[in-house]
Every structure is written in structure tokens, then in C-alpha cells.
PDB file of C-alpha atoms in Angstrom:
ATOM      1  CA  MET H   1      17.044 -17.761  16.132  1.00  0.00           C
ATOM      2  CA  ASP H   2      19.352 -15.213  17.749  1.00  0.00           C
ATOM      3  CA  THR H   3      18.275 -12.978  20.476  1.00  0.00           C
ATOM      4  CA  GLU H   4      19.058  -9.663  18.864  1.00  0.00           C
ATOM      5  CA  LEU H   5      17.149 -11.158  15.085  1.00  0.00           C
ATOM      6  CA  ALA H   6      14.319 -12.595  17.386  1.00  0.00           C
ATOM      7  CA  HIS H   7      13.898  -9.077  18.918  1.00  0.00           C
ATOM      8  CA  ALA H   8      13.966  -7.516  15.544  1.00  0.00           C
ATOM      9  CA  TYR H   9      11.223  -9.943  14.036  1.00  0.00           C
ATOM     10  CA  ASP H  10       9.020  -8.408  17.074  1.00  0.00           C
ATOM     11  CA  ARG H  11       9.607  -4.836  16.359  1.00  0.00           C
ATOM     12  CA  CYS H  12       8.626  -5.355  12.831  1.00  0.00           C
ATOM     13  CA  ARG H  13       5.132  -7.429  14.445  1.00  0.00           C
ATOM     14  CA  GLU H  14       4.250  -4.500  16.545  1.00  0.00           C
ATOM     15  CA  LEU H  15       4.486  -1.846  13.544  1.00  0.00           C
ATOM     16  CA  HIS H  16       2.389  -4.195  11.677  1.00  0.00           C
ATOM     17  CA  ARG H  17       0.240  -4.766  14.325  1.00  0.00           C
ATOM     18  CA  ARG H  18      -0.105  -0.767  15.504  1.00  0.00           C
ATOM     19  CA  HIS H  19      -0.189   0.582  11.999  1.00  0.00           C
ATOM     20  CA  GLY H  20      -1.626  -1.777   9.414  1.00  0.00           C
ATOM     21  CA  ARG H  21      -4.838  -3.150  10.915  1.00  0.00           C
ATOM     22  CA  THR H  22      -6.237  -4.560   7.706  1.00  0.00           C
ATOM     23  CA  TYR H  23      -3.253  -6.278   6.553  1.00  0.00           C
ATOM     24  CA  TYR H  24      -1.981  -7.484   9.993  1.00  0.00           C
ATOM     25  CA  LEU H  25      -5.774  -9.535  10.166  1.00  0.00           C
ATOM     26  CA  ALA H  26      -5.508 -10.867   6.932  1.00  0.00           C
ATOM     27  CA  THR H  27      -1.245 -11.866   7.953  1.00  0.00           C
ATOM     28  CA  ARG H  28      -2.730 -13.723  10.687  1.00  0.00           C
ATOM     29  CA  LEU H  29      -3.987 -16.617   8.240  1.00  0.00           C
ATOM     30  CA  LEU H  30      -0.742 -17.112   6.786  1.00  0.00           C
ATOM     31  CA  PRO H  31       0.997 -20.027   8.180  1.00  0.00           C
ATOM     32  CA  ALA H  32       2.701 -19.449  11.328  1.00  0.00           C
ATOM     33  CA  TRP H  33       6.270 -19.490   9.834  1.00  0.00           C
ATOM     34  CA  LYS H  34       5.862 -17.390   6.761  1.00  0.00           C
ATOM     35  CA  ARG H  35       4.066 -14.213   9.467  1.00  0.00           C
ATOM     36  CA  ARG H  36       7.394 -12.913  10.544  1.00  0.00           C
ATOM     37  CA  HIS H  37       8.850 -12.548   7.063  1.00  0.00           C
ATOM     38  CA  VAL H  38       5.410 -10.712   6.047  1.00  0.00           C
ATOM     39  CA  HIS H  39       5.878  -8.440   9.299  1.00  0.00           C
ATOM     40  CA  ALA H  40       9.538  -7.598   8.256  1.00  0.00           C
ATOM     41  CA  LEU H  41       8.748  -6.125   4.832  1.00  0.00           C
ATOM     42  CA  TYR H  42       5.782  -4.497   6.497  1.00  0.00           C
ATOM     43  CA  GLY H  43       8.303  -3.106   9.118  1.00  0.00           C
ATOM     44  CA  PHE H  44      11.178  -1.746   6.387  1.00  0.00           C
ATOM     45  CA  THR H  45       8.403  -0.238   4.478  1.00  0.00           C
ATOM     46  CA  ARG H  46       6.401   1.349   7.651  1.00  0.00           C
ATOM     47  CA  TYR H  47       9.992   2.537   8.914  1.00  0.00           C
ATOM     48  CA  ALA H  48      11.433   4.513   5.819  1.00  0.00           C
ATOM     49  CA  ASP H  49       7.404   6.202   5.775  1.00  0.00           C
ATOM     50  CA  GLU H  50       7.576   7.552   9.236  1.00  0.00           C
ATOM     51  CA  ILE H  51      10.891   8.876   8.413  1.00  0.00           C
ATOM     52  CA  VAL H  52       9.038  10.980   5.335  1.00  0.00           C
ATOM     53  CA  ASP H  53       5.945  11.559   7.267  1.00  0.00           C
ATOM     54  CA  ARG H  54       6.554  12.094  10.746  1.00  0.00           C
ATOM     55  CA  THR H  55       9.238  14.255  10.660  1.00  0.00           C
ATOM     56  CA  ASP H  56       7.676  16.597   8.287  1.00  0.00           C
ATOM     57  CA  GLY H  57       8.691  19.542  10.602  1.00  0.00           C
ATOM     58  CA  LEU H  58      12.097  19.074   9.974  1.00  0.00           C
ATOM     59  CA  PRO H  59      13.695  20.685   6.919  1.00  0.00           C
ATOM     60  CA  THR H  60      13.521  18.553   3.543  1.00  0.00           C
ATOM     61  CA  ALA H  61      17.507  18.338   3.450  1.00  0.00           C
ATOM     62  CA  GLU H  62      17.712  16.795   7.294  1.00  0.00           C
ATOM     63  CA  ARG H  63      14.559  14.426   5.908  1.00  0.00           C
ATOM     64  CA  ALA H  64      16.398  13.501   3.452  1.00  0.00           C
ATOM     65  CA  GLY H  65      19.410  12.841   5.444  1.00  0.00           C
ATOM     66  CA  ARG H  66      17.377  10.776   7.597  1.00  0.00           C
ATOM     67  CA  LEU H  67      16.440   8.702   4.664  1.00  0.00           C
ATOM     68  CA  ASP H  68      19.696   8.312   3.349  1.00  0.00           C
ATOM     69  CA  ASP H  69      21.550   6.899   6.201  1.00  0.00           C
ATOM     70  CA  TRP H  70      18.823   4.497   7.572  1.00  0.00           C
ATOM     71  CA  GLY H  71      18.819   3.380   3.325  1.00  0.00           C
ATOM     72  CA  GLY H  72      22.699   3.404   3.569  1.00  0.00           C
ATOM     73  CA  ARG H  73      22.463   0.975   6.605  1.00  0.00           C
ATOM     74  CA  PHE H  74      20.128  -1.368   4.665  1.00  0.00           C
ATOM     75  CA  LEU H  75      22.460  -1.283   1.773  1.00  0.00           C
ATOM     76  CA  ALA H  76      25.600  -1.903   3.892  1.00  0.00           C
ATOM     77  CA  GLY H  77      23.734  -5.129   5.770  1.00  0.00           C
ATOM     78  CA  LEU H  78      23.235  -6.501   1.848  1.00  0.00           C
ATOM     79  CA  HIS H  79      26.974  -6.178   1.548  1.00  0.00           C
ATOM     80  CA  GLY H  80      27.261  -8.462   4.778  1.00  0.00           C
ATOM     81  CA  GLN H  81      28.229  -5.667   7.215  1.00  0.00           C
ATOM     82  CA  GLN H  82      26.909  -6.031  10.697  1.00  0.00           C
ATOM     83  CA  VAL H  83      23.914  -3.413  11.305  1.00  0.00           C
ATOM     84  CA  ASP H  84      23.002  -1.863  14.654  1.00  0.00           C
ATOM     85  CA  ASP H  85      19.215  -1.027  14.029  1.00  0.00           C
ATOM     86  CA  PRO H  86      16.175  -2.575  15.857  1.00  0.00           C
ATOM     87  CA  LEU H  87      14.263  -4.209  12.538  1.00  0.00           C
ATOM     88  CA  LEU H  88      16.868  -4.336   9.912  1.00  0.00           C
ATOM     89  CA  PRO H  89      18.218  -7.709  11.124  1.00  0.00           C
ATOM     90  CA  ALA H  90      14.484  -9.488  10.134  1.00  0.00           C
ATOM     91  CA  VAL H  91      14.529  -7.492   6.910  1.00  0.00           C
ATOM     92  CA  LEU H  92      17.952  -8.665   6.132  1.00  0.00           C
ATOM     93  CA  HIS H  93      17.247 -11.935   7.285  1.00  0.00           C
ATOM     94  CA  THR H  94      13.887 -12.140   4.826  1.00  0.00           C
ATOM     95  CA  ILE H  95      15.929 -11.186   2.053  1.00  0.00           C
ATOM     96  CA  ALA H  96      18.190 -14.112   2.657  1.00  0.00           C
ATOM     97  CA  VAL H  97      15.890 -16.551   3.526  1.00  0.00           C
ATOM     98  CA  PHE H  98      13.651 -16.012   0.088  1.00  0.00           C
ATOM     99  CA  ASP H  99      16.578 -14.475  -1.871  1.00  0.00           C
ATOM    100  CA  LEU H 100      14.540 -11.734  -2.523  1.00  0.00           C
ATOM    101  CA  ASP H 101      15.313  -9.215  -5.407  1.00  0.00           C
ATOM    102  CA  ARG H 102      17.304  -6.133  -3.974  1.00  0.00           C
ATOM    103  CA  ASN H 103      16.566  -4.004  -7.067  1.00  0.00           C
ATOM    104  CA  ASP H 104      12.664  -3.926  -5.650  1.00  0.00           C
ATOM    105  CA  PHE H 105      14.313  -2.637  -2.101  1.00  0.00           C
ATOM    106  CA  ALA H 106      16.291   0.054  -4.350  1.00  0.00           C
ATOM    107  CA  SER H 107      13.399   0.853  -6.330  1.00  0.00           C
ATOM    108  CA  PHE H 108      11.209   1.303  -3.088  1.00  0.00           C
ATOM    109  CA  LEU H 109      13.356   3.525  -1.100  1.00  0.00           C
ATOM    110  CA  LYS H 110      13.607   5.993  -4.671  1.00  0.00           C
ATOM    111  CA  SER H 111      10.191   6.314  -4.254  1.00  0.00           C
ATOM    112  CA  MET H 112       9.958   7.673  -0.280  1.00  0.00           C
ATOM    113  CA  ALA H 113      12.875   9.810  -1.948  1.00  0.00           C
ATOM    114  CA  MET H 114      10.123  11.483  -3.932  1.00  0.00           C
ATOM    115  CA  ASP H 115       7.477  12.199  -1.307  1.00  0.00           C
ATOM    116  CA  LEU H 116      10.093  14.807   0.215  1.00  0.00           C
ATOM    117  CA  THR H 117      10.347  16.716  -3.279  1.00  0.00           C
ATOM    118  CA  VAL H 118       7.173  15.993  -5.329  1.00  0.00           C
ATOM    119  CA  SER H 119       3.858  17.293  -4.256  1.00  0.00           C
ATOM    120  CA  SER H 120       1.773  16.107  -7.167  1.00  0.00           C
ATOM    121  CA  TYR H 121       1.877  13.983 -10.364  1.00  0.00           C
ATOM    122  CA  PRO H 122       0.835  15.765 -13.842  1.00  0.00           C
ATOM    123  CA  SER H 123      -0.588  12.435 -15.307  1.00  0.00           C
ATOM    124  CA  TYR H 124      -1.157   9.102 -14.304  1.00  0.00           C
ATOM    125  CA  ARG H 125       1.754   7.739 -16.555  1.00  0.00           C
ATOM    126  CA  HIS H 126       3.954  10.085 -13.602  1.00  0.00           C
ATOM    127  CA  LEU H 127       1.968   8.502 -10.693  1.00  0.00           C
ATOM    128  CA  LEU H 128       2.639   5.212 -12.220  1.00  0.00           C
ATOM    129  CA  ASP H 129       6.233   5.830 -11.865  1.00  0.00           C
ATOM    130  CA  TYR H 130       5.970   6.660  -8.426  1.00  0.00           C
ATOM    131  CA  MET H 131       3.911   3.960  -7.504  1.00  0.00           C
ATOM    132  CA  GLU H 132       6.421   1.348  -9.428  1.00  0.00           C
ATOM    133  CA  GLY H 133       8.337   1.567  -5.986  1.00  0.00           C
ATOM    134  CA  SER H 134       6.307   2.128  -3.660  1.00  0.00           C
ATOM    135  CA  ALA H 135       3.163  -0.167  -4.575  1.00  0.00           C
ATOM    136  CA  ALA H 136       4.679  -2.861  -7.458  1.00  0.00           C
ATOM    137  CA  ALA H 137       7.504  -3.545  -5.754  1.00  0.00           C
ATOM    138  CA  ILE H 138       5.896  -4.427  -2.972  1.00  0.00           C
ATOM    139  CA  GLY H 139       3.568  -6.820  -4.121  1.00  0.00           C
ATOM    140  CA  THR H 140       6.525  -8.443  -6.175  1.00  0.00           C
ATOM    141  CA  MET H 141       8.637  -8.803  -3.108  1.00  0.00           C
ATOM    142  CA  MET H 142       5.889 -10.606  -1.455  1.00  0.00           C
ATOM    143  CA  LEU H 143       5.235 -13.167  -4.067  1.00  0.00           C
ATOM    144  CA  PRO H 144       8.102 -15.295  -2.780  1.00  0.00           C
ATOM    145  CA  ILE H 145       7.061 -15.496   0.563  1.00  0.00           C
ATOM    146  CA  LEU H 146       3.472 -16.099  -0.911  1.00  0.00           C
ATOM    147  CA  GLY H 147       4.947 -18.842  -2.997  1.00  0.00           C
ATOM    148  CA  SER H 148       3.288 -19.629  -6.277  1.00  0.00           C
ATOM    149  CA  ALA H 149       3.433 -23.048  -8.626  1.00  0.00           C
ATOM    150  CA  ASP H 150       4.082 -20.216 -11.469  1.00  0.00           C
ATOM    151  CA  PRO H 151       5.856 -17.125 -10.110  1.00  0.00           C
ATOM    152  CA  ALA H 152       6.087 -16.026 -13.834  1.00  0.00           C
ATOM    153  CA  ALA H 153       2.769 -15.708 -14.376  1.00  0.00           C
ATOM    154  CA  ALA H 154       1.472 -14.695 -11.103  1.00  0.00           C
ATOM    155  CA  ARG H 155       3.966 -11.903 -10.918  1.00  0.00           C
ATOM    156  CA  GLU H 156       1.822  -9.391 -12.807  1.00  0.00           C
ATOM    157  CA  PRO H 157      -0.915  -9.717 -11.153  1.00  0.00           C
ATOM    158  CA  ALA H 158       1.118  -9.448  -7.792  1.00  0.00           C
ATOM    159  CA  ARG H 159       1.855  -5.999  -9.201  1.00  0.00           C
ATOM    160  CA  GLN H 160      -1.922  -5.025 -10.298  1.00  0.00           C
ATOM    161  CA  LEU H 161      -2.646  -5.950  -6.881  1.00  0.00           C
ATOM    162  CA  GLY H 162       0.133  -3.366  -5.227  1.00  0.00           C
ATOM    163  CA  PHE H 163      -1.439  -0.546  -7.336  1.00  0.00           C
ATOM    164  CA  ALA H 164      -4.652  -1.555  -6.245  1.00  0.00           C
ATOM    165  CA  PHE H 165      -4.137  -1.191  -2.552  1.00  0.00           C
ATOM    166  CA  GLN H 166      -2.153   2.159  -2.783  1.00  0.00           C
ATOM    167  CA  LEU H 167      -4.666   3.527  -5.305  1.00  0.00           C
ATOM    168  CA  THR H 168      -7.128   2.692  -2.684  1.00  0.00           C
ATOM    169  CA  ASN H 169      -5.211   4.329   0.396  1.00  0.00           C
ATOM    170  CA  PHE H 170      -4.767   7.121  -1.887  1.00  0.00           C
ATOM    171  CA  ILE H 171      -8.454   7.773  -2.462  1.00  0.00           C
ATOM    172  CA  ARG H 172      -9.254   7.609   1.626  1.00  0.00           C
ATOM    173  CA  ASP H 173      -6.613   9.342   2.355  1.00  0.00           C
ATOM    174  CA  VAL H 174      -7.077  12.522   0.328  1.00  0.00           C
ATOM    175  CA  ALA H 175      -7.436  14.548   2.956  1.00  0.00           C
ATOM    176  CA  GLU H 176      -4.526  13.444   5.048  1.00  0.00           C
ATOM    177  CA  ASP H 177      -2.210  14.113   2.418  1.00  0.00           C
ATOM    178  CA  LEU H 178      -3.250  17.781   1.251  1.00  0.00           C
ATOM    179  CA  ASP H 179      -2.570  18.311   4.933  1.00  0.00           C
ATOM    180  CA  ARG H 180       1.128  17.012   4.590  1.00  0.00           C
ATOM    181  CA  GLY H 181       1.135  19.108   1.184  1.00  0.00           C
ATOM    182  CA  ARG H 182       0.926  16.396  -1.440  1.00  0.00           C
ATOM    183  CA  THR H 183      -2.242  15.312  -3.736  1.00  0.00           C
ATOM    184  CA  TYR H 184      -2.282  11.969  -5.578  1.00  0.00           C
ATOM    185  CA  LEU H 185      -5.056  12.592  -7.661  1.00  0.00           C
ATOM    186  CA  PRO H 186      -3.274  13.372 -10.974  1.00  0.00           C
ATOM    187  CA  ASP H 187      -3.674  17.211 -12.584  1.00  0.00           C
ATOM    188  CA  GLU H 188      -4.818  15.394 -15.326  1.00  0.00           C
ATOM    189  CA  ASP H 189      -7.540  14.310 -13.345  1.00  0.00           C
ATOM    190  CA  LEU H 190      -8.586  17.299 -11.467  1.00  0.00           C
ATOM    191  CA  ASP H 191      -8.853  19.307 -14.906  1.00  0.00           C
ATOM    192  CA  ARG H 192     -11.138  16.847 -16.587  1.00  0.00           C
ATOM    193  CA  PHE H 193     -13.306  17.316 -13.695  1.00  0.00           C
ATOM    194  CA  GLY H 194     -12.943  21.149 -13.300  1.00  0.00           C
ATOM    195  CA  VAL H 195     -11.619  20.935  -9.447  1.00  0.00           C
ATOM    196  CA  THR H 196      -8.859  22.927  -8.371  1.00  0.00           C
ATOM    197  CA  ARG H 197      -6.603  22.277  -5.376  1.00  0.00           C
ATOM    198  CA  HIS H 198      -7.272  25.201  -3.613  1.00  0.00           C
ATOM    199  CA  GLU H 199     -10.978  23.673  -3.950  1.00  0.00           C
ATOM    200  CA  LEU H 200      -9.532  20.691  -2.518  1.00  0.00           C
ATOM    201  CA  ALA H 201      -8.208  22.490   0.115  1.00  0.00           C
ATOM    202  CA  GLU H 202     -11.706  24.220   0.793  1.00  0.00           C
ATOM    203  CA  ALA H 203     -13.591  21.041   0.713  1.00  0.00           C
ATOM    204  CA  ARG H 204     -11.339  19.701   3.612  1.00  0.00           C
ATOM    205  CA  SER H 205     -11.792  22.792   5.986  1.00  0.00           C
ATOM    206  CA  ARG H 206     -15.643  22.155   5.302  1.00  0.00           C
ATOM    207  CA  GLY H 207     -15.409  18.441   6.224  1.00  0.00           C
ATOM    208  CA  GLN H 208     -17.798  17.758   2.614  1.00  0.00           C
ATOM    209  CA  ALA H 209     -16.813  17.669  -1.075  1.00  0.00           C
ATOM    210  CA  THR H 210     -18.357  19.312  -3.878  1.00  0.00           C
ATOM    211  CA  PRO H 211     -19.992  17.397  -6.635  1.00  0.00           C
ATOM    212  CA  ALA H 212     -17.189  17.890  -8.790  1.00  0.00           C
ATOM    213  CA  ILE H 213     -14.947  16.303  -5.963  1.00  0.00           C
ATOM    214  CA  ARG H 214     -17.485  13.630  -5.916  1.00  0.00           C
ATOM    215  CA  ALA H 215     -17.046  12.629  -9.263  1.00  0.00           C
ATOM    216  CA  LEU H 216     -13.573  12.722  -9.123  1.00  0.00           C
ATOM    217  CA  ILE H 217     -13.395  10.351  -6.525  1.00  0.00           C
ATOM    218  CA  ALA H 218     -15.419   8.054  -7.863  1.00  0.00           C
ATOM    219  CA  PHE H 219     -13.442   8.483 -11.420  1.00  0.00           C
ATOM    220  CA  GLU H 220     -10.223   7.387  -9.067  1.00  0.00           C
ATOM    221  CA  VAL H 221     -12.773   4.427  -7.656  1.00  0.00           C
ATOM    222  CA  ALA H 222     -13.436   3.285 -11.550  1.00  0.00           C
ATOM    223  CA  ARG H 223      -9.545   3.861 -12.283  1.00  0.00           C
ATOM    224  CA  ALA H 224      -8.660   1.599  -8.763  1.00  0.00           C
ATOM    225  CA  GLN H 225     -11.293  -1.332  -9.651  1.00  0.00           C
ATOM    226  CA  ALA H 226      -9.798  -2.057 -13.145  1.00  0.00           C
ATOM    227  CA  HIS H 227      -6.420  -2.904 -11.064  1.00  0.00           C
ATOM    228  CA  TYR H 228      -8.222  -4.632  -8.831  1.00  0.00           C
ATOM    229  CA  ALA H 229      -9.956  -6.477 -11.579  1.00  0.00           C
ATOM    230  CA  ALA H 230      -6.380  -7.220 -13.103  1.00  0.00           C
ATOM    231  CA  ALA H 231      -4.849  -8.495  -9.697  1.00  0.00           C
ATOM    232  CA  ALA H 232      -7.614 -11.102  -9.423  1.00  0.00           C
ATOM    233  CA  PRO H 233      -6.566 -14.022 -11.345  1.00  0.00           C
ATOM    234  CA  GLY H 234      -3.421 -13.772  -8.989  1.00  0.00           C
ATOM    235  CA  ILE H 235      -4.793 -14.833  -5.994  1.00  0.00           C
ATOM    236  CA  THR H 236      -5.481 -18.824  -7.141  1.00  0.00           C
ATOM    237  CA  MET H 237      -2.349 -18.694  -8.611  1.00  0.00           C
ATOM    238  CA  LEU H 238      -0.998 -18.948  -4.908  1.00  0.00           C
ATOM    239  CA  ALA H 239       0.303 -21.510  -2.995  1.00  0.00           C
ATOM    240  CA  PRO H 240      -2.709 -22.652  -0.533  1.00  0.00           C
ATOM    241  CA  GLY H 241      -1.604 -21.805   2.438  1.00  0.00           C
ATOM    242  CA  SER H 242      -1.285 -18.205   1.244  1.00  0.00           C
ATOM    243  CA  GLN H 243      -4.826 -18.263  -0.449  1.00  0.00           C
ATOM    244  CA  ALA H 244      -6.780 -17.436   1.959  1.00  0.00           C
ATOM    245  CA  CYS H 245      -4.582 -13.934   3.699  1.00  0.00           C
ATOM    246  CA  MET H 246      -4.731 -12.741   0.430  1.00  0.00           C
ATOM    247  CA  ARG H 247      -8.307 -13.374  -0.280  1.00  0.00           C
ATOM    248  CA  THR H 248      -8.786 -11.888   3.015  1.00  0.00           C
ATOM    249  CA  ALA H 249      -6.538  -8.329   2.410  1.00  0.00           C
ATOM    250  CA  TYR H 250      -8.203  -8.324  -1.380  1.00  0.00           C
ATOM    251  CA  ALA H 251     -11.380  -8.564   0.204  1.00  0.00           C
ATOM    252  CA  LEU H 252     -10.470  -5.982   2.743  1.00  0.00           C
ATOM    253  CA  TYR H 253      -9.047  -3.305   0.842  1.00  0.00           C
ATOM    254  CA  GLY H 254     -11.880  -3.467  -1.508  1.00  0.00           C
ATOM    255  CA  GLY H 255     -14.398  -2.894   1.060  1.00  0.00           C
ATOM    256  CA  ILE H 256     -12.646   0.569   1.648  1.00  0.00           C
ATOM    257  CA  LEU H 257     -13.921   1.606  -2.083  1.00  0.00           C
ATOM    258  CA  ASP H 258     -17.711   0.152  -0.671  1.00  0.00           C
ATOM    259  CA  GLU H 259     -17.343   2.418   2.213  1.00  0.00           C
ATOM    260  CA  VAL H 260     -16.079   5.510  -0.239  1.00  0.00           C
ATOM    261  CA  ALA H 261     -18.982   5.022  -2.366  1.00  0.00           C
ATOM    262  CA  ALA H 262     -22.152   4.652   0.547  1.00  0.00           C
ATOM    263  CA  GLN H 263     -20.421   8.004   1.676  1.00  0.00           C
ATOM    264  CA  ASP H 264     -21.528   9.061  -1.783  1.00  0.00           C
ATOM    265  CA  TYR H 265     -18.175   9.236  -2.942  1.00  0.00           C
ATOM    266  CA  ASP H 266     -17.378  12.240  -0.247  1.00  0.00           C
ATOM    267  CA  VAL H 267     -13.601  11.291   1.503  1.00  0.00           C
ATOM    268  CA  PHE H 268     -13.909  14.574   3.410  1.00  0.00           C
ATOM    269  CA  ALA H 269     -16.871  13.998   5.356  1.00  0.00           C
ATOM    270  CA  ARG H 270     -15.133  10.763   7.486  1.00  0.00           C
ATOM    271  CA  ARG H 271     -12.227   8.784   6.603  1.00  0.00           C
ATOM    272  CA  ALA H 272     -13.775   4.887   5.263  1.00  0.00           C
ATOM    273  CA  VAL H 273     -12.533   2.462   7.039  1.00  0.00           C
ATOM    274  CA  VAL H 274     -14.320  -1.227   7.145  1.00  0.00           C
ATOM    275  CA  PRO H 275     -16.289  -2.253  10.023  1.00  0.00           C
ATOM    276  CA  ARG H 276     -14.618  -4.508  12.413  1.00  0.00           C
ATOM    277  CA  ARG H 277     -17.609  -6.817  12.403  1.00  0.00           C
ATOM    278  CA  ARG H 278     -17.066  -6.856   8.519  1.00  0.00           C
ATOM    279  CA  ARG H 279     -13.767  -7.654   9.210  1.00  0.00           C
ATOM    280  CA  LEU H 280     -13.610 -10.416  10.637  1.00  0.00           C
ATOM    281  CA  ALA H 281     -16.462 -11.901   9.331  1.00  0.00           C
ATOM    282  CA  VAL H 282     -14.414 -11.583   5.960  1.00  0.00           C
ATOM    283  CA  ALA H 283     -11.677 -13.301   7.208  1.00  0.00           C
ATOM    284  CA  ALA H 284     -13.527 -16.187   8.636  1.00  0.00           C
ATOM    285  CA  ARG H 285     -15.245 -16.469   4.619  1.00  0.00           C
ATOM    286  CA  SER H 286     -11.822 -16.320   3.608  1.00  0.00           C
ATOM    287  CA  LEU H 287     -10.659 -18.997   5.830  1.00  0.00           C
ATOM    288  CA  LEU H 288     -13.550 -21.585   4.975  1.00  0.00           C
ATOM    289  CA  ALA H 289     -13.459 -20.819   0.929  1.00  0.00           C
ATOM    290  CA  PRO H 290     -11.929 -24.099  -0.656  1.00  0.00           C
ATOM    291  CA  VAL H 291      -8.278 -23.464  -2.052  1.00  0.00           C
ATOM    292  CA  GLY H 292      -8.626 -22.140  -5.690  1.00  0.00           C
ATOM    293  CA  THR H 293     -12.163 -20.311  -5.287  1.00  0.00           C
ATOM    294  CA  PRO H 294     -11.782 -16.598  -6.746  1.00  0.00           C
ATOM    295  CA  VAL H 295     -11.925 -13.824  -5.121  1.00  0.00           C
ATOM    296  CA  SER H 296     -15.467 -10.985  -6.631  1.00  0.00           C
ATOM    297  CA  LEU H 297     -14.464  -7.786  -7.589  1.00  0.00           C
ATOM    298  CA  PRO H 298     -14.595  -5.122  -5.226  1.00  0.00           C
ATOM    299  CA  GLY H 299     -16.472  -1.833  -5.008  1.00  0.00           C
ATOM    300  CA  PRO H 300     -20.440  -1.043  -6.079  1.00  0.00           C
ATOM    301  CA  PRO H 301     -21.207   0.063 -10.011  1.00  0.00           C
ATOM    302  CA  VAL H 302     -19.608   3.708 -10.362  1.00  0.00           C
ATOM    303  CA  PRO H 303     -22.518   6.210 -11.458  1.00  0.00           C
ATOM    304  CA  GLY H 304     -21.712   8.156 -15.122  1.00  0.00           C
ATOM    305  CA  ASP H 305     -18.266   7.894 -17.279  1.00  0.00           C
ATOM    306  CA  ALA H 306     -15.965   6.600 -14.137  1.00  0.00           C
ATOM    307  CA  ALA H 307     -18.031   3.354 -14.976  1.00  0.00           C
ATOM    308  CA  ALA H 308     -16.023   2.788 -17.832  1.00  0.00           C
ATOM    309  CA  ARG H 309     -12.935   0.608 -17.221  1.00  0.00           C
ATOM    310  CA  LEU H 310      -9.972   2.939 -18.185  1.00  0.00           C
ATOM    311  CA  PRO H 311      -7.327   1.037 -20.383  1.00  0.00           C
ATOM    312  CA  LEU H 312      -4.540  -0.238 -17.778  1.00  0.00           C
ATOM    313  CA  PRO H 313      -0.770   0.796 -18.736  1.00  0.00           C
ATOM    314  CA  GLY H 314       1.375  -2.275 -19.829  1.00  0.00           C
ATOM    315  CA  PRO H 315       2.963  -4.465 -17.261  1.00  0.00           C
ATOM    316  CA  THR H 316       6.229  -1.690 -17.131  1.00  0.00           C
ATOM    317  CA  ALA H 317       5.084   2.086 -16.373  1.00  0.00           C
ATOM    318  CA  SER H 318       8.960   3.449 -17.052  1.00  0.00           C
TER     319      SER H 318
END
């Protein structure tokens, strides 16, 4: 591996280590040769996310221009042009090694562009359209790296796991997203529980959720749990050397839902975080579990009407 490529992989790994603590820990359970490729995909998604979320003091047009410029360099690299970028060489190398579907990357960049102009979603169907790029595409990007004896059967569980992880982040980060002027809780869900955006903003200011907001969050936790349930069979479909990693990621992201429930679904009281001791214990158990061990569904029983699992959409949200 030449120096430029090695430095690009190192840059992606550092982004992953610094910003993706839960997934970074899980990735350490992969065979060494696979880790750098997972870091590369994380670096790609994180850098695009940084352009969108860490430049919010700039005009929308300028932020869109930066995303377009970076996406243009990426596309040029896919067509064999030399790319002057600190991390794209690692991403392009990973795509070439595993012949990853270029459409997944285009779908992801499309969803990142949506974050520049879309601040809310009328329905869960509309949110799923966004998550096709921001979440499901990442699941299918990862699948060739993780490996499976039956990739066709493992594809839909991989997509569902992307949805589950993304929804977990949305639930945990309601307050942070409000600060960025966005709401990933669908309007139809707010209406169902009699919650307005103004009330969400007031709860953010107080640092305390109302009973109606807590009921809304419990409903969203149940929805995330339904996606975890749909993703669960896919873990044992993975290559033996990848199962401990994804079993850990599954349990730790799901553990965030446990933490949300432990604070009575008040996502404004504090940011739900799985304690370090528990993260290490989960990783150790996953490493010791025999290959083929099924995962346990995350999250506690959810009170009220949210306890009923919501019907999941079909494989395609569009």
C-alpha cells in the first residue's frame, strides 16, 4: 500500500475512533484486514455529515456547494481520475476491492443534500425515503465487507439494521437536531400524541419532557425495536469472523433504547449513553459467543399503545 493510501485509511480510522465510539469498539472485533475498509466507509459518511452539520453558520447555497464539490471529486475518482483528498483514496480503494454498488453512495449523498433544505417529514413513509440513502444504503455498503454465504438473503436484514441504528440515533438526538432546526419525528406522529414543535423546543429549553412527549418517544422506540427484530436474522447470516462485531453493534445501539427507557423516555433530561463498563462487557460476551448464536432483541417492554409492534414497510420505501 502506498503512503498516500495508507494515510487516507489512517485518517478514516481516526475519524471513526473520535466520532463513532460505539461502532468503533464493535469494529475492533473484526479480522484486522476488514477493519480499515469499515473505517473507510465510516470516514466517507462522517465527512459528508460534517459538511452538512458543522458548517451550519454558512449560507445554505455555500454548504450545498461544498457538498457538491466533494461529491464531484468522489465521482471523478470513481471514473479513474486522480483525487487530491485526505480520505477519498481509502474510500475509492475499498469500493474497488469489494466492487461495492456505486448507487448506494449516490443515494447517500442525495440524502445528505436533503438535510440542507428539509427540516421535517410529514409521515414515516417520507422519513423512510430519506433513510433509504442515509441508513439502508450503508447497510448494503457494509454487507460485502462483512461477508455472507447468502448475500441475497442477508441484504434485507442489513437494510433493516441500518434503519434501526438510524432511528436509535434520531431518538437519542432529538435535542441536538432541534438545535440544528430539524425534526426527524414525523409530523403524523407528533399529531397522534398532540405534540407541537413549539412544545419540543420548550422541553429542550427546560431540559424536561412532558408526558405527551414521553409517550411519543416510547412510540418511536417501539418502531425502532420493530426494525431491530427484522434485522436480527441477518447477524447469523454473516461470515463467522464478522458476527461478533455486528452482534456487539446490535446490542450496543439497542442498549441506547434501554437507556432512553431508564430515564422514562425523557430525551431532554440527558443524552442517553451506554456506560463504558457495559460496552466492554457486551463486546467481551459477543467475542466469546459461538458462531451462529442468535442476538437478543434490544429494549424493554414499551408501555401503552406503543407496545404493539408497528407493521414495517416492504423492502423498498420509495
